XYZ file of C-alpha atoms in Angstrom:
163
model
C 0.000 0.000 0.000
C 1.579 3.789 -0.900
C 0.856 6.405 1.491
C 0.637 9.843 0.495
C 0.182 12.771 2.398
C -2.228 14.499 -0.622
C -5.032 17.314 0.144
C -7.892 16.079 -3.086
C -8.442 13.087 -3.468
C -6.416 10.815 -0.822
C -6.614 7.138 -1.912
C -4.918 6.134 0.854
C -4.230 8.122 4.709
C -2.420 7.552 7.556
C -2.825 9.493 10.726
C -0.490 9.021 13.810
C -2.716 9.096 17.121
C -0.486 9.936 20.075
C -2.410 11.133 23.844
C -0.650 11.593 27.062
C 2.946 12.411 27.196
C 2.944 13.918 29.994
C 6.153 16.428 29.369
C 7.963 13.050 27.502
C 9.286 15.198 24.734
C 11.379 12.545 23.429
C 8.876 10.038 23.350
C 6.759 12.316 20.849
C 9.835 13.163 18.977
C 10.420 9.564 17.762
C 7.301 8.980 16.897
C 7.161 11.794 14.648
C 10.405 10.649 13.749
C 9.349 7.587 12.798
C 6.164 8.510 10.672
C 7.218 12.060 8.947
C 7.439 10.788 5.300
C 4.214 8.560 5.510
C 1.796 10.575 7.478
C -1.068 12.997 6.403
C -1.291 14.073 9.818
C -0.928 13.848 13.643
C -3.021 14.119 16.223
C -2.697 15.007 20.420
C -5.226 13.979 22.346
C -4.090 16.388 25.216
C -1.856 16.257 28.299
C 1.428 17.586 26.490
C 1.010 20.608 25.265
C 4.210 21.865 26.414
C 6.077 18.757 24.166
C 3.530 19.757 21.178
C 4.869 23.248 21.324
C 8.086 22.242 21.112
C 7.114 19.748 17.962
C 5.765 22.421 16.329
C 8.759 24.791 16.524
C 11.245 22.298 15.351
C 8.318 20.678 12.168
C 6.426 24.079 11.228
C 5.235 22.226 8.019
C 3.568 19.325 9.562
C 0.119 19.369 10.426
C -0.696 18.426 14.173
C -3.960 19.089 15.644
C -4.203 18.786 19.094
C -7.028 19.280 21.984
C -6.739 20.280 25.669
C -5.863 17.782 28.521
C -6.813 17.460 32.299
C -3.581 18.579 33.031
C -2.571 21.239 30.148
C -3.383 24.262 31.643
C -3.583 26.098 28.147
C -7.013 27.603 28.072
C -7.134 28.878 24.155
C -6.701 25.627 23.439
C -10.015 23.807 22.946
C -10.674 20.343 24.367
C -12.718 18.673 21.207
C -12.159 19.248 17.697
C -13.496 17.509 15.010
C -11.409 16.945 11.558
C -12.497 15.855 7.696
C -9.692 13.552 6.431
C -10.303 11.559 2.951
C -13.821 11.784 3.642
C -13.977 10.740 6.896
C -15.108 12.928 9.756
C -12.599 12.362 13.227
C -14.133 13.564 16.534
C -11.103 13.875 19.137
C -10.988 14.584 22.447
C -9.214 14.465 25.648
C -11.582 12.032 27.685
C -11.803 13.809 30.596
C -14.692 16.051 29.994
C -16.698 12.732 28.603
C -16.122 10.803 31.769
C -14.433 8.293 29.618
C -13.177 6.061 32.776
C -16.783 5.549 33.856
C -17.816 4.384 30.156
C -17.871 5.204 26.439
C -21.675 6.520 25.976
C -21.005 9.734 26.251
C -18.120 9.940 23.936
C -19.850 7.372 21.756
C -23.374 9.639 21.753
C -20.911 12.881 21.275
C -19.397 11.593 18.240
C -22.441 10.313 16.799
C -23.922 13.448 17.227
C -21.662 14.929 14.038
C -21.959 11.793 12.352
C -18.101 10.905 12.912
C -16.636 7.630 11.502
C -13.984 7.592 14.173
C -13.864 8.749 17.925
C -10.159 9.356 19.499
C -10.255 9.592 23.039
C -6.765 9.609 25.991
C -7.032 10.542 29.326
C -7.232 6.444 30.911
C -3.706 6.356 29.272
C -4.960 2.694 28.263
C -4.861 1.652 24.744
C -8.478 0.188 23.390
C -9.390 -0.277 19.673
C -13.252 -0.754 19.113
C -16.105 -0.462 16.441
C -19.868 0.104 17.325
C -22.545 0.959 15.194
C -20.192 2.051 12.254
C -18.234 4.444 14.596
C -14.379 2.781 14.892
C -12.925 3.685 18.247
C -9.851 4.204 19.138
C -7.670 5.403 22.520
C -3.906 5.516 21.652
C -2.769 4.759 25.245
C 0.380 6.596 26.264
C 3.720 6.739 25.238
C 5.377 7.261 28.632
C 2.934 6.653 31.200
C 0.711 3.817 30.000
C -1.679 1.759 32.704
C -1.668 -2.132 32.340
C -0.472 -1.957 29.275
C 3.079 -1.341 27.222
C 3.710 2.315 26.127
C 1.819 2.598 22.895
C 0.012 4.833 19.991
C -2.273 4.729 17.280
C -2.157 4.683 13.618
C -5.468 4.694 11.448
C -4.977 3.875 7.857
C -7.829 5.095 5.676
C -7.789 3.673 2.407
C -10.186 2.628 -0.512
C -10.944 -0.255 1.318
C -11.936 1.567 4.357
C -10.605 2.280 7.412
């Protein structure tokens, strides 16, 4: 499959999903290391906004969308967004302000609500991959913090095929 980071007409997308870095510049770094050439885009799902800063200053060029944390204390920055990639509509978030560690309804009914085809979600710094009712789910974990888990992030491939 050949990625391409296109504006019209993407065939074929990849987006990097990183959440929770927690001040682990380095830990971002690589992974934008790793997936400059290939990726459309990357996306913060909050708590590093400090790190994201400094990502932006070194890679003006790249395009990096990020929402508020629990603990960025950045209050221009909002904490949802919502983003059209190759024809599929992203709703993002933090977690926190969805209640995410009690349950996914409310980020599930949010997204749904601007008929997204995928829901991001950090904050539990726990990695889950789901689909429901034609809404893919994803939470990316953590890079340097991650709960019962191994340190981790997400990639979603969007492609003639799908997602």
């Amino acid at each position: 499959m050949t990625l391409f980071k296109g504006e019209r007409g993407l065939e074929n997308c990849r987006i990097i999903v990183v959440s929770d870095t927690h001040g682990g510049f380095h830990a971002l770094y690589e992974i934008v290391q790793r997936h400059l050439q290939e990726a459309f885009c990357f996306i913060h799902l909050g708590d590093g906004y400090q790190e994201i800063d400094e990502i932006r200053e070194l890679y003006p060029a790249i395009k990096l969308y990020s929402v508020c944390g629990n603990c960025d204390f950045v209050f221009s920055v909002p904490g949802t967004a919502e983003l059209n990639v190759a024809g599929k509509r992203i709703f993002y978030t933090h977690g926190h302000l969805y209640g995410i560690k009690a349950g996914l309804e409310r980020i599930i009914a949010a997204a749904k609500n601007i008929d997204a085809d995928i829901a991001l979600y950090g904050h539990s710094h726990q990695g889950y991959t789901g689909y429901e009712d034609g809404l893919y789910i994803m939470n990316p974990g953590s890079p340097v913090r991650p709960r019962n888990s191994k340190a981790s992030y997400g990639v979603i491939d969007i492609t003639k095929a799908g997602i």
